[in-house]
Coordinates of C-alpha atoms in Angstrom, one line a residue:
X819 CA 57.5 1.3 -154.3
X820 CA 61.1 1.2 -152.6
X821 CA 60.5 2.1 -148.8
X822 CA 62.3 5.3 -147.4
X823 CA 64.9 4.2 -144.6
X824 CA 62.8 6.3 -142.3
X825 CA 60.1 4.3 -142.2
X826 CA 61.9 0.9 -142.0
X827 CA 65.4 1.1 -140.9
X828 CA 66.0 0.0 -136.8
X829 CA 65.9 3.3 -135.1
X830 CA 69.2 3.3 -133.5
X831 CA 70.6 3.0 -136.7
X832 CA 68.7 5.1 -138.4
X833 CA 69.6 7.7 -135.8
X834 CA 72.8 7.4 -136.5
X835 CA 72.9 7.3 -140.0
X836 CA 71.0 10.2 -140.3
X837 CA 73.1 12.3 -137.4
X838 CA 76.6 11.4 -138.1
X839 CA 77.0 13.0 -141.3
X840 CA 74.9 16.1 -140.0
X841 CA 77.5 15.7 -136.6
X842 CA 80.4 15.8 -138.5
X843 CA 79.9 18.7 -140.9
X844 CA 78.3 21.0 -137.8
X845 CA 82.0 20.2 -136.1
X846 CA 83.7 21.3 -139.0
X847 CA 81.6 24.3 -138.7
X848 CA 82.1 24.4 -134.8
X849 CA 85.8 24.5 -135.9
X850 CA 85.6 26.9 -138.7
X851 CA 83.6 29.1 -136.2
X852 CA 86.6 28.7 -132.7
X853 CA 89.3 29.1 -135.7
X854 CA 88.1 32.3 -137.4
X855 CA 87.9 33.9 -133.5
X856 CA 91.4 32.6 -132.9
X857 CA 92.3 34.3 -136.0
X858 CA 90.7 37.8 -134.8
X859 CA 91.9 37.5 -131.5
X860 CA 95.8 37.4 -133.1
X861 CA 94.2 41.1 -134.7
X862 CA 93.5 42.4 -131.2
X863 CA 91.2 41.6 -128.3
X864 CA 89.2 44.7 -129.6
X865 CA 88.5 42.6 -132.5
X866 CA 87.6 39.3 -130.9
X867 CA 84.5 42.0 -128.9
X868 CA 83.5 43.3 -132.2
X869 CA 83.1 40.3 -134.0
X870 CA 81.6 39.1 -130.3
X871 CA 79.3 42.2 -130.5
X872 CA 78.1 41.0 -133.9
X873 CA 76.9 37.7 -133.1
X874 CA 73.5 38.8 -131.2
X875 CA 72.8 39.9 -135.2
X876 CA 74.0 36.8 -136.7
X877 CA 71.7 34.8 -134.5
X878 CA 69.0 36.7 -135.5
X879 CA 70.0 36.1 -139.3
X880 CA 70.9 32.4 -139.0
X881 CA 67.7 31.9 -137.0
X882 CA 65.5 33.1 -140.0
X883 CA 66.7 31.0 -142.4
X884 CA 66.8 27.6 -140.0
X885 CA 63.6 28.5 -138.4
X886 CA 62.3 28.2 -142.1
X887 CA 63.9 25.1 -143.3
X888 CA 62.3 23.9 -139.9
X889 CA 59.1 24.2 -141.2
X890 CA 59.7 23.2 -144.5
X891 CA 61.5 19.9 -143.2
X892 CA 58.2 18.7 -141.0
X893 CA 56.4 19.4 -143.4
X894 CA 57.7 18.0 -146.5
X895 CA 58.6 14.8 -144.1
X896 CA 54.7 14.3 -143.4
X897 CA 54.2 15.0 -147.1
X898 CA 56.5 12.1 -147.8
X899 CA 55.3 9.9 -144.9
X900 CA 52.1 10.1 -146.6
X901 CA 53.1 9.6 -150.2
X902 CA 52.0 13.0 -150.9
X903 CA 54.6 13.6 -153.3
X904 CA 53.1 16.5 -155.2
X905 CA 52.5 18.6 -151.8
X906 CA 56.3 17.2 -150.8
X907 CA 57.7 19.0 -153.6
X908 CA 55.7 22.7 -153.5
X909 CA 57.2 22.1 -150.0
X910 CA 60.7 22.2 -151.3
X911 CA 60.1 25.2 -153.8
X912 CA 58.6 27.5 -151.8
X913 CA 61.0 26.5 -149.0
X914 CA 63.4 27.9 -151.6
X915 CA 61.7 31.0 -152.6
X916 CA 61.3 32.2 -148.5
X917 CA 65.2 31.6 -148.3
X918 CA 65.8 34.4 -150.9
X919 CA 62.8 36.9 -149.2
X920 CA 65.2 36.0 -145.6
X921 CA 68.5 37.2 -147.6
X922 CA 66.8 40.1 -149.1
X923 CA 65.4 41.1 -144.7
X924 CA 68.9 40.8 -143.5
X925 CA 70.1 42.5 -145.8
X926 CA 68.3 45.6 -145.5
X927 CA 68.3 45.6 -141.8
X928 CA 72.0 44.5 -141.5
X929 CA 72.9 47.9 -143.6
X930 CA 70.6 50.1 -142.1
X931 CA 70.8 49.2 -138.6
X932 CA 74.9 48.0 -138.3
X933 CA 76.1 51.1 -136.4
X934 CA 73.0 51.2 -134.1
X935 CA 73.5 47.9 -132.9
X936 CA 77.0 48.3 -131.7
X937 CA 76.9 52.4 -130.7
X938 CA 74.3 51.1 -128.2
X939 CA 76.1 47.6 -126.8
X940 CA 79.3 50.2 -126.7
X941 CA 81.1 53.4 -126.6
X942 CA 84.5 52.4 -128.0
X943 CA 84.5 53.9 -131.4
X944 CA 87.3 51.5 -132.8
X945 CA 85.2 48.4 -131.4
X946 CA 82.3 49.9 -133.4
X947 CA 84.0 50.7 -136.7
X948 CA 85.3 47.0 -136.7
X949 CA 82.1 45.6 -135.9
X950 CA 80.6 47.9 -139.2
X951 CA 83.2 46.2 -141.5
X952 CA 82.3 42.6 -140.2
X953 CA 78.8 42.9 -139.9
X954 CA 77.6 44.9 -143.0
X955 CA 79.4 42.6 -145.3
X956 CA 78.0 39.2 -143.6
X957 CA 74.5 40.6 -143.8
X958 CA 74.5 42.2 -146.8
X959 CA 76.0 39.0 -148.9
X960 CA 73.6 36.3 -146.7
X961 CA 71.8 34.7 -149.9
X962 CA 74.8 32.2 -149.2
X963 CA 74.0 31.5 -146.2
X964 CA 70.3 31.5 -146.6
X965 CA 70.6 29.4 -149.7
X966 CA 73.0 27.0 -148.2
X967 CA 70.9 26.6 -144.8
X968 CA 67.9 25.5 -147.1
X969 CA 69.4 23.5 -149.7
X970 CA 71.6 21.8 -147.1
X971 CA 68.7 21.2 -144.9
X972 CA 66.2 19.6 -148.3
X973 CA 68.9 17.0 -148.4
X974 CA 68.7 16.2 -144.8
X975 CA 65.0 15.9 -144.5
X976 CA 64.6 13.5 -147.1
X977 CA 67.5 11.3 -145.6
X978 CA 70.7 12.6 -147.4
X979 CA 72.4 13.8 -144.4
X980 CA 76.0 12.5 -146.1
X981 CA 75.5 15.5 -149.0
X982 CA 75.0 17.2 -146.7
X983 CA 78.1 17.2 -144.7
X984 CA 79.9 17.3 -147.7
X985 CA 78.6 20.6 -148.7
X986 CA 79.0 22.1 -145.2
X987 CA 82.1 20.3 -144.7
X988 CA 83.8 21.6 -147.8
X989 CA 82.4 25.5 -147.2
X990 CA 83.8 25.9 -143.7
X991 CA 87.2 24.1 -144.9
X992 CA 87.2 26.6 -147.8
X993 CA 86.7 28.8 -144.8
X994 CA 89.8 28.2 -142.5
X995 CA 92.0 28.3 -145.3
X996 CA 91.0 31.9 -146.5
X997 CA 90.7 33.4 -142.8
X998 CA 94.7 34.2 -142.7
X999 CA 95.3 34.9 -146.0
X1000 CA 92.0 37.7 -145.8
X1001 CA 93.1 38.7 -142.7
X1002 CA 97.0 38.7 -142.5
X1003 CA 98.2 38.5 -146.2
X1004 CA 95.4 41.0 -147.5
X1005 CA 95.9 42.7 -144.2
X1006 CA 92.1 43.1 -143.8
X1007 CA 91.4 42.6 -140.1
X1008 CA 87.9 41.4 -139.1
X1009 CA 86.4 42.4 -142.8
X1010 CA 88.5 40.3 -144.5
X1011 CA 87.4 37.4 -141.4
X1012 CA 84.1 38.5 -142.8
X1013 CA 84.9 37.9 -146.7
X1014 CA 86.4 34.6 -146.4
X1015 CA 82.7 33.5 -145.0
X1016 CA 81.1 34.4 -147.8
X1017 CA 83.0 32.9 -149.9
X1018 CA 82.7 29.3 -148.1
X1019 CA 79.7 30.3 -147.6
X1020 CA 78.8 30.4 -151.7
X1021 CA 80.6 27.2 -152.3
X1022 CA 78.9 25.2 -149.8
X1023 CA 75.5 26.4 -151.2
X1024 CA 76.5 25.7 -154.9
X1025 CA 77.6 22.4 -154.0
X1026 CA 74.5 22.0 -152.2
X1027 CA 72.3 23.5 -154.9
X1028 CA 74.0 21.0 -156.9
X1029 CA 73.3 17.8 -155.0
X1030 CA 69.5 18.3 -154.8
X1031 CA 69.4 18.8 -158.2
X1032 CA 71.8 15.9 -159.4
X1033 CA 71.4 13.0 -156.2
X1034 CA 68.2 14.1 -154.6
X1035 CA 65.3 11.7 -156.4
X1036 CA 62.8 12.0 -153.4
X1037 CA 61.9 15.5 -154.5
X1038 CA 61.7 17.8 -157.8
X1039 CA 63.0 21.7 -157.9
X1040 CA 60.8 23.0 -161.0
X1041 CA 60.8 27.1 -160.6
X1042 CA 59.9 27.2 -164.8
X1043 CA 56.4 28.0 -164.0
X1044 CA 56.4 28.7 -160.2
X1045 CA 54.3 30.9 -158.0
X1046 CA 54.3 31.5 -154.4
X1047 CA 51.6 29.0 -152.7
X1048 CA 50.1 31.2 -149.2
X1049 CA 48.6 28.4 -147.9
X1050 CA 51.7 25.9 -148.2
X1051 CA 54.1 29.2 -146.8
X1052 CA 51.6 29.6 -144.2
X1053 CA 52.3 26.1 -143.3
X1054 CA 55.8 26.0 -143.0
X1055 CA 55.5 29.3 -140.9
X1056 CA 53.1 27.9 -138.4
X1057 CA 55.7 25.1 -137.9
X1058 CA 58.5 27.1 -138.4
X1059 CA 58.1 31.0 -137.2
X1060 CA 58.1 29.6 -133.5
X1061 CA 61.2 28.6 -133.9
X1062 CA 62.6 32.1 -135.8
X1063 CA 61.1 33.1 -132.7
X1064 CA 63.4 30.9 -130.7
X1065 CA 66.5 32.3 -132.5
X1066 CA 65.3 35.7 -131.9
X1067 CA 64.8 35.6 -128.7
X1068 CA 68.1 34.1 -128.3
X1069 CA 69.6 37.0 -130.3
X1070 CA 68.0 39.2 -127.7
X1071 CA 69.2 37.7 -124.7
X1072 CA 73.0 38.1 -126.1
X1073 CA 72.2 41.4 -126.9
X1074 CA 71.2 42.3 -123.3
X1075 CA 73.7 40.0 -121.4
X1076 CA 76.5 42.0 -123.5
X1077 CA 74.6 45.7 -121.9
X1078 CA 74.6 43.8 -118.9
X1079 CA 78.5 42.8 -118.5
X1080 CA 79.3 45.8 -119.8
X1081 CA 77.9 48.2 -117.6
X1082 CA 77.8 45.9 -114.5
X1083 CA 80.7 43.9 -114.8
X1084 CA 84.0 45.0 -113.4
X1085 CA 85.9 43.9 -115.9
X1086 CA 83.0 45.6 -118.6
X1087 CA 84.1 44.9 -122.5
X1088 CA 86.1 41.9 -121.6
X1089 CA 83.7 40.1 -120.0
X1090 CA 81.7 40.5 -123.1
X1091 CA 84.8 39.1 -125.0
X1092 CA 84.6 36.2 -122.4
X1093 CA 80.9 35.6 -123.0
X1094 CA 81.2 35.6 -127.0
X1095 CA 84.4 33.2 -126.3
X1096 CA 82.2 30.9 -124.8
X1097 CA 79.7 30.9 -127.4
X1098 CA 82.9 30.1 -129.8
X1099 CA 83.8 27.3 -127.7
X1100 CA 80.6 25.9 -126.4
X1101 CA 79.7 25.3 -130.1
X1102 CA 81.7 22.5 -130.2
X1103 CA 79.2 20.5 -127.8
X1104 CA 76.3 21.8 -128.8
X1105 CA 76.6 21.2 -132.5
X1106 CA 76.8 17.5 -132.4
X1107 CA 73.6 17.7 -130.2
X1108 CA 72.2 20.2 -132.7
X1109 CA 73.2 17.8 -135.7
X1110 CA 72.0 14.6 -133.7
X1111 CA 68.5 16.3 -133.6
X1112 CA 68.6 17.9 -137.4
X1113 CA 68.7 13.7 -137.8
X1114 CA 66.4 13.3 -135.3
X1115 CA 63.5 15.8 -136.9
X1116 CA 62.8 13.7 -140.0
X1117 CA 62.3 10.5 -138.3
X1118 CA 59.8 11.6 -136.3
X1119 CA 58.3 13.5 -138.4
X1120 CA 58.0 11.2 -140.9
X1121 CA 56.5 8.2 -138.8
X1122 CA 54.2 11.0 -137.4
X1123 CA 53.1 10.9 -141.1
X1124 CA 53.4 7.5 -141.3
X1125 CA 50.9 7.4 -138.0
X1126 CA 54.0 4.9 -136.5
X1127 CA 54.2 5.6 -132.7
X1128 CA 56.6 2.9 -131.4
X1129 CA 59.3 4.3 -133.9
X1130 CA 58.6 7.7 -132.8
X1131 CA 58.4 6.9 -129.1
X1132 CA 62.2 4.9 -129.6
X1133 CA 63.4 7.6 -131.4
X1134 CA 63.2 10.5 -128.7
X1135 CA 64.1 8.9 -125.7
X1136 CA 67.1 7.9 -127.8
X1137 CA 67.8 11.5 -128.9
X1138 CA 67.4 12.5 -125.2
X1139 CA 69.7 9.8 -124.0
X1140 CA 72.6 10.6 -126.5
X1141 CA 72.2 14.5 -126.1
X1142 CA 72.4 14.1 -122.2
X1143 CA 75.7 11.9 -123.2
X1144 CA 77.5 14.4 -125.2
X1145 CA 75.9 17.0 -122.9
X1146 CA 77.9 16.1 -119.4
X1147 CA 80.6 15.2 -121.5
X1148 CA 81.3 18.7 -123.0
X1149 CA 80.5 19.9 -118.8
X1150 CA 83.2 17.4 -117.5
X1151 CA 85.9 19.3 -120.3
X1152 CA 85.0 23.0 -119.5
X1153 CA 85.0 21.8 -115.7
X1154 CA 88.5 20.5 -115.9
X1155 CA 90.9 22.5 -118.5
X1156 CA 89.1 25.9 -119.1
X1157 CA 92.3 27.4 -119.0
X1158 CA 93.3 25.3 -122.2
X1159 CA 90.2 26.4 -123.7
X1160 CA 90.8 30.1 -123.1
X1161 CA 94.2 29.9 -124.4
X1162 CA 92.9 29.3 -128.1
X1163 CA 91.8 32.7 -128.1
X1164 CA 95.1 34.2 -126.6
X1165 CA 93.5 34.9 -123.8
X1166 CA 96.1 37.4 -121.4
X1167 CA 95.5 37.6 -117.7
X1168 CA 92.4 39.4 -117.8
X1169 CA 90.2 37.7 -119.9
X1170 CA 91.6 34.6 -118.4
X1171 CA 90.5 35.9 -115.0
X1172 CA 87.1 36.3 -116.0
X1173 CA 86.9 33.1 -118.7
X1174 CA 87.6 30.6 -116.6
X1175 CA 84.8 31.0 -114.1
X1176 CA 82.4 31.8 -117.1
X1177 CA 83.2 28.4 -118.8
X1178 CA 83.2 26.7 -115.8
X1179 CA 80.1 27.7 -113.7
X1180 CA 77.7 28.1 -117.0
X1181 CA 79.1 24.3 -118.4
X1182 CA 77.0 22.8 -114.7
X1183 CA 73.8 23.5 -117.3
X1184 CA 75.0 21.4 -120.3
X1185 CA 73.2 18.0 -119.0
X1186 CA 70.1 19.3 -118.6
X1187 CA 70.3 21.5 -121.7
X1188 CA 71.0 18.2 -123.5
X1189 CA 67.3 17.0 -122.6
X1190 CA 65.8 20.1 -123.4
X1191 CA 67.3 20.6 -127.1
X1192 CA 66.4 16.9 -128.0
X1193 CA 62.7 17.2 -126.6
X1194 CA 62.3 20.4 -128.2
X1195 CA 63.4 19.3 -131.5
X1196 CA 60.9 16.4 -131.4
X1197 CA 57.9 18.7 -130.5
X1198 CA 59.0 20.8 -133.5
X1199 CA 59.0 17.9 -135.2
X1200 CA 55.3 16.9 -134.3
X1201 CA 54.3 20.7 -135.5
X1202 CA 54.1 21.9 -131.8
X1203 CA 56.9 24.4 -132.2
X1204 CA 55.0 27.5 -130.3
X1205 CA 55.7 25.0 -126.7
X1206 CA 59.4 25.5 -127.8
X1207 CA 59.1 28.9 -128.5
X1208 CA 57.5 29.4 -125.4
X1209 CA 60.2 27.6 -123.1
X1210 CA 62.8 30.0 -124.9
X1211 CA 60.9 32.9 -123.7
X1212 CA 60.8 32.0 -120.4
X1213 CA 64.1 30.1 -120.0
X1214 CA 65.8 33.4 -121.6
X1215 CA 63.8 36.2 -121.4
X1216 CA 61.9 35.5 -118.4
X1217 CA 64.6 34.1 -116.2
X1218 CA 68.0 34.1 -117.9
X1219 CA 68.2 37.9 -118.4
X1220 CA 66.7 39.2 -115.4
X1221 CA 68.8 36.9 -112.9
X1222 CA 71.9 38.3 -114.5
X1223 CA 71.1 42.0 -114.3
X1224 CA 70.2 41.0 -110.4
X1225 CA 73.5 39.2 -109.7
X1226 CA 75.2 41.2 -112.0
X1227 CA 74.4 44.4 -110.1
X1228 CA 74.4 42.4 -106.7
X1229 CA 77.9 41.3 -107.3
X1230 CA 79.3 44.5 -107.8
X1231 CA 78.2 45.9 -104.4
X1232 CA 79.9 43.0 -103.3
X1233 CA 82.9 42.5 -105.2
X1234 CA 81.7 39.3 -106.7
X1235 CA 81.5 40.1 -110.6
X1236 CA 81.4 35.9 -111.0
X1237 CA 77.9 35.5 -109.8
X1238 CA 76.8 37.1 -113.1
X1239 CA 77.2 33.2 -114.8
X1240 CA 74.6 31.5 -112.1
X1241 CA 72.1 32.9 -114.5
X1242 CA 72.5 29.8 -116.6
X1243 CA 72.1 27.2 -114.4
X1244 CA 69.3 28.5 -112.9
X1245 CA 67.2 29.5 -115.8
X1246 CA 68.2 25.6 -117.7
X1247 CA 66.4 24.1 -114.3
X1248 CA 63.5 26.1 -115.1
X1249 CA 63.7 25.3 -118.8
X1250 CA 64.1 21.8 -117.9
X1251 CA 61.0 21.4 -115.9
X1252 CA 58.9 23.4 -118.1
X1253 CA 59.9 21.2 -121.4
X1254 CA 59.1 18.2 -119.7
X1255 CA 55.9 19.5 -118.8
X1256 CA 55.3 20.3 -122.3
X1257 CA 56.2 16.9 -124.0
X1258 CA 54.1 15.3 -121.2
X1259 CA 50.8 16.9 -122.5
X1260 CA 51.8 16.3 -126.0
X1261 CA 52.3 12.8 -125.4
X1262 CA 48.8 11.7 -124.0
X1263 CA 47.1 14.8 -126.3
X1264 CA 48.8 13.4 -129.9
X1265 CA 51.5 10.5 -129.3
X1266 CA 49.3 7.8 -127.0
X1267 CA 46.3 8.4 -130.0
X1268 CA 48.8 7.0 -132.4
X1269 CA 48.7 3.9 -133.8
X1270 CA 51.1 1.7 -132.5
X1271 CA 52.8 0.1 -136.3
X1272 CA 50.5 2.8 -138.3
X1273 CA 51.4 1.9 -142.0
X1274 CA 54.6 0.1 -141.0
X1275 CA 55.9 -2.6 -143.7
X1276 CA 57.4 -5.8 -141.9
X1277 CA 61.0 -5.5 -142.5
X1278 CA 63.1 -7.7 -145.0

């Protein structure tokens, strides 16, 4: 039987050759996503708020469908660490069948509950009739996105992270081409920013529906005679729903910090443009950390199959070192030339006023985000996703949100409306000391038990 790379490849080139495909595809979709908002913002600033209004929902959405593949990823990985290829493939097809039940949720909630979601984050009526048009047609054609998240994220977890990046690569190019035509020839504003993501979106996923079924030997897609298997769902949940949890939670904090700048802020709506401009930018350092551990999750998970702890060990404090890396590197950028940054967006004097601080004062909690993403992705990895969950609650919910409605409020008694943004650093140093805490425990409960070469073949 031909060994899987995971198992036998050295770790630091493994790493990479998982990651760097993953990497580059998540920048082209870091780019698609700063290049679509440079687009709207050319509409009006009004238009760059309701499309930043929007994205507490799209979290929500994109957090169910990778929260799944999550699950289905660790546990098709052990399945395959352990030769189970059977299990490995009812994985993959039920995996595929909870992708179309997370289309059909957003959906229904994305058409019912649109105009709710933005009447109660604002009370500028044009803001909330552009954010209808965007967000009712992104939710209510998402089996693209769902099935492209899945498919995409099959090919990754069994170590085809190149098709990958093809497939995400080509939907968000398809992408940036269409935005100006839908938006400026078409003269569609933020609905037509809306359409041309569908439709990259349903070329990356037939392209990636494609690839599984033509290049992807390690597992079999067979729906002729298929069922839904509870216990196998149940599985990926237990792994996975902590981390739709996550993204939820995450959904919720962008929710409230939007109230909060609103009412709070001096500068109100545009400092909620600033705050969804900084998600736009910041994705462009967080998505190589978030591909390097989409490379990383396989790895471990399958040599935790494998019962392979120096491979495992090697592998996360090398994730943790090159996150850290990018990490202060993305701070050292929005430190020195935020003004450049907030010019992509055509940002005028007011939004630059209250950019630049944002960028730079939240960016002093990259490094030790860095740590926290790459240890969290390993204990996700090792099925101990509720310890992630967890730290999101408290790092957002428990901390984040609360410090800004203090300093938020605080700084307007006091003509300070910057303080607001200490809310990051401060909750990430909690976040940080709480994840260590957590991988500590899981390492002498699970990690120190394993053996050290498990069922490790001597390499050629």
């Amino acid at each position: 039987m031909q060994e899987n790379k995971l198992g036998v490849m050295p770790i630091r080139k493994l790493i990479w050759n998982m990651s760097l495909p993953i990497i580059a595809s998540m920048l082209v979709q870091a780019l698609y996503n700063v290049v679509d908002s440079m687009f709207v913002a050319m509409v009006s600033q009004d238009a760059l708020t309701a499309v930043s209004l929007a994205f507490s929902a799209q979290q929500l959405m994109i957090g169910l469908g990778t929260g799944t593949a999550v699950g289905v990823n660790a546990l098709m990985g052990r399945a395959l660490g352990a030769r189970q290829q059977d299990r490995a493939d009812k994985v993959a097809i039920n995996g595929v069948f909870l992708a179309f039940i997370g289309f059909v949720i957003s959906a229904v909630l994305g058409l019912a509950f649109s105009n709710a979601l933005f009447s109660f984050q604002t009370d500028q009526q044009h803001i909330i009739d552009m954010g209808n048009s965007y967000l009712k047609i992104i939710t209510g054609c998402s089996f693209a996105l769902f099935g492209q998240i899945m498919f995409e994220r099959l090919l990754q977890g069994t170590g085809r992270s190149i098709y990958s990046m093809i497939t995400q690569g080509t939907g968000a190019i398809i992408n940036i081409i269409l935005d100006p035509v839908f938006i400026f020839v078409f003269k569609m504003g933020v609905a037509g920013a809306a359409i041309a993501t569908i439709i990259g979106q349903c070329c990356g996923c037939a392209l990636a529906i494609y690839f599984n079924m033509k290049k992807n030997t390690d597992i079999r897609l067979r729906f002729g005679s298929f069922r839904p298997d509870w216990r196998i769902i149940g599985g990926i949940y237990a792994i996975g729903i902590p981390s739709v949890i996550m993204m939820a939670i995450g959904s919720v904090m962008t929710f409230l910090m939007n109230k909060i700048l609103i009412t709070y802020h001096a500068a109100h709506e545009t400092a909620a443009t600033a705050f969804g401009v900084f998600f736009k930018i910041n994705s462009l350092i967080f998505m190589p950390v978030f591909g390097l551990n989409n490379g990383v999750v396989p790895i471990v998970a399958y040599n935790y199959g494998a019962q392979n702890r120096r491979r495992m060990v090697e592998t996360i404090k090398r994730s943790v070192t090159y996150a850290t890396c990018i990490m202060t590197f993305g701070m050292i950028v929005f430190l020195v030339v935020p003004q450049v940054l907030m010019k992509i967006f055509s940002a005028g004097d007011e939004l630059m006023a209250v950019g630049v601080p944002c960028l730079r004062i939240i960016s002093l909690s990259f490094s030790m985000a860095g740590a926290c993403i790459a240890l969290g992705s390993s204990l996700q990895a090792l099925g101990k996703s509720v310890y992630s969950m967890i730290n999101s609650f408290i790092r957002q919910l428990v901390v984040l949100v609360p410090v800004a409605y203090v300093l938020a409020r605080y700084g307007a008694t006091v003509d300070n409306s910057h303080l607001v943004w200490w809310c990051y650093p401060i909750a990430e140093v909690v976040a940080l000391a709480v994840t260590l805490g957590f991988y500590a425990h899981v390492y002498k409960t699970i990690i120190s038990k394993i053996p050290p070469n498990g069922m490790e073949k001597p390499q050629e």
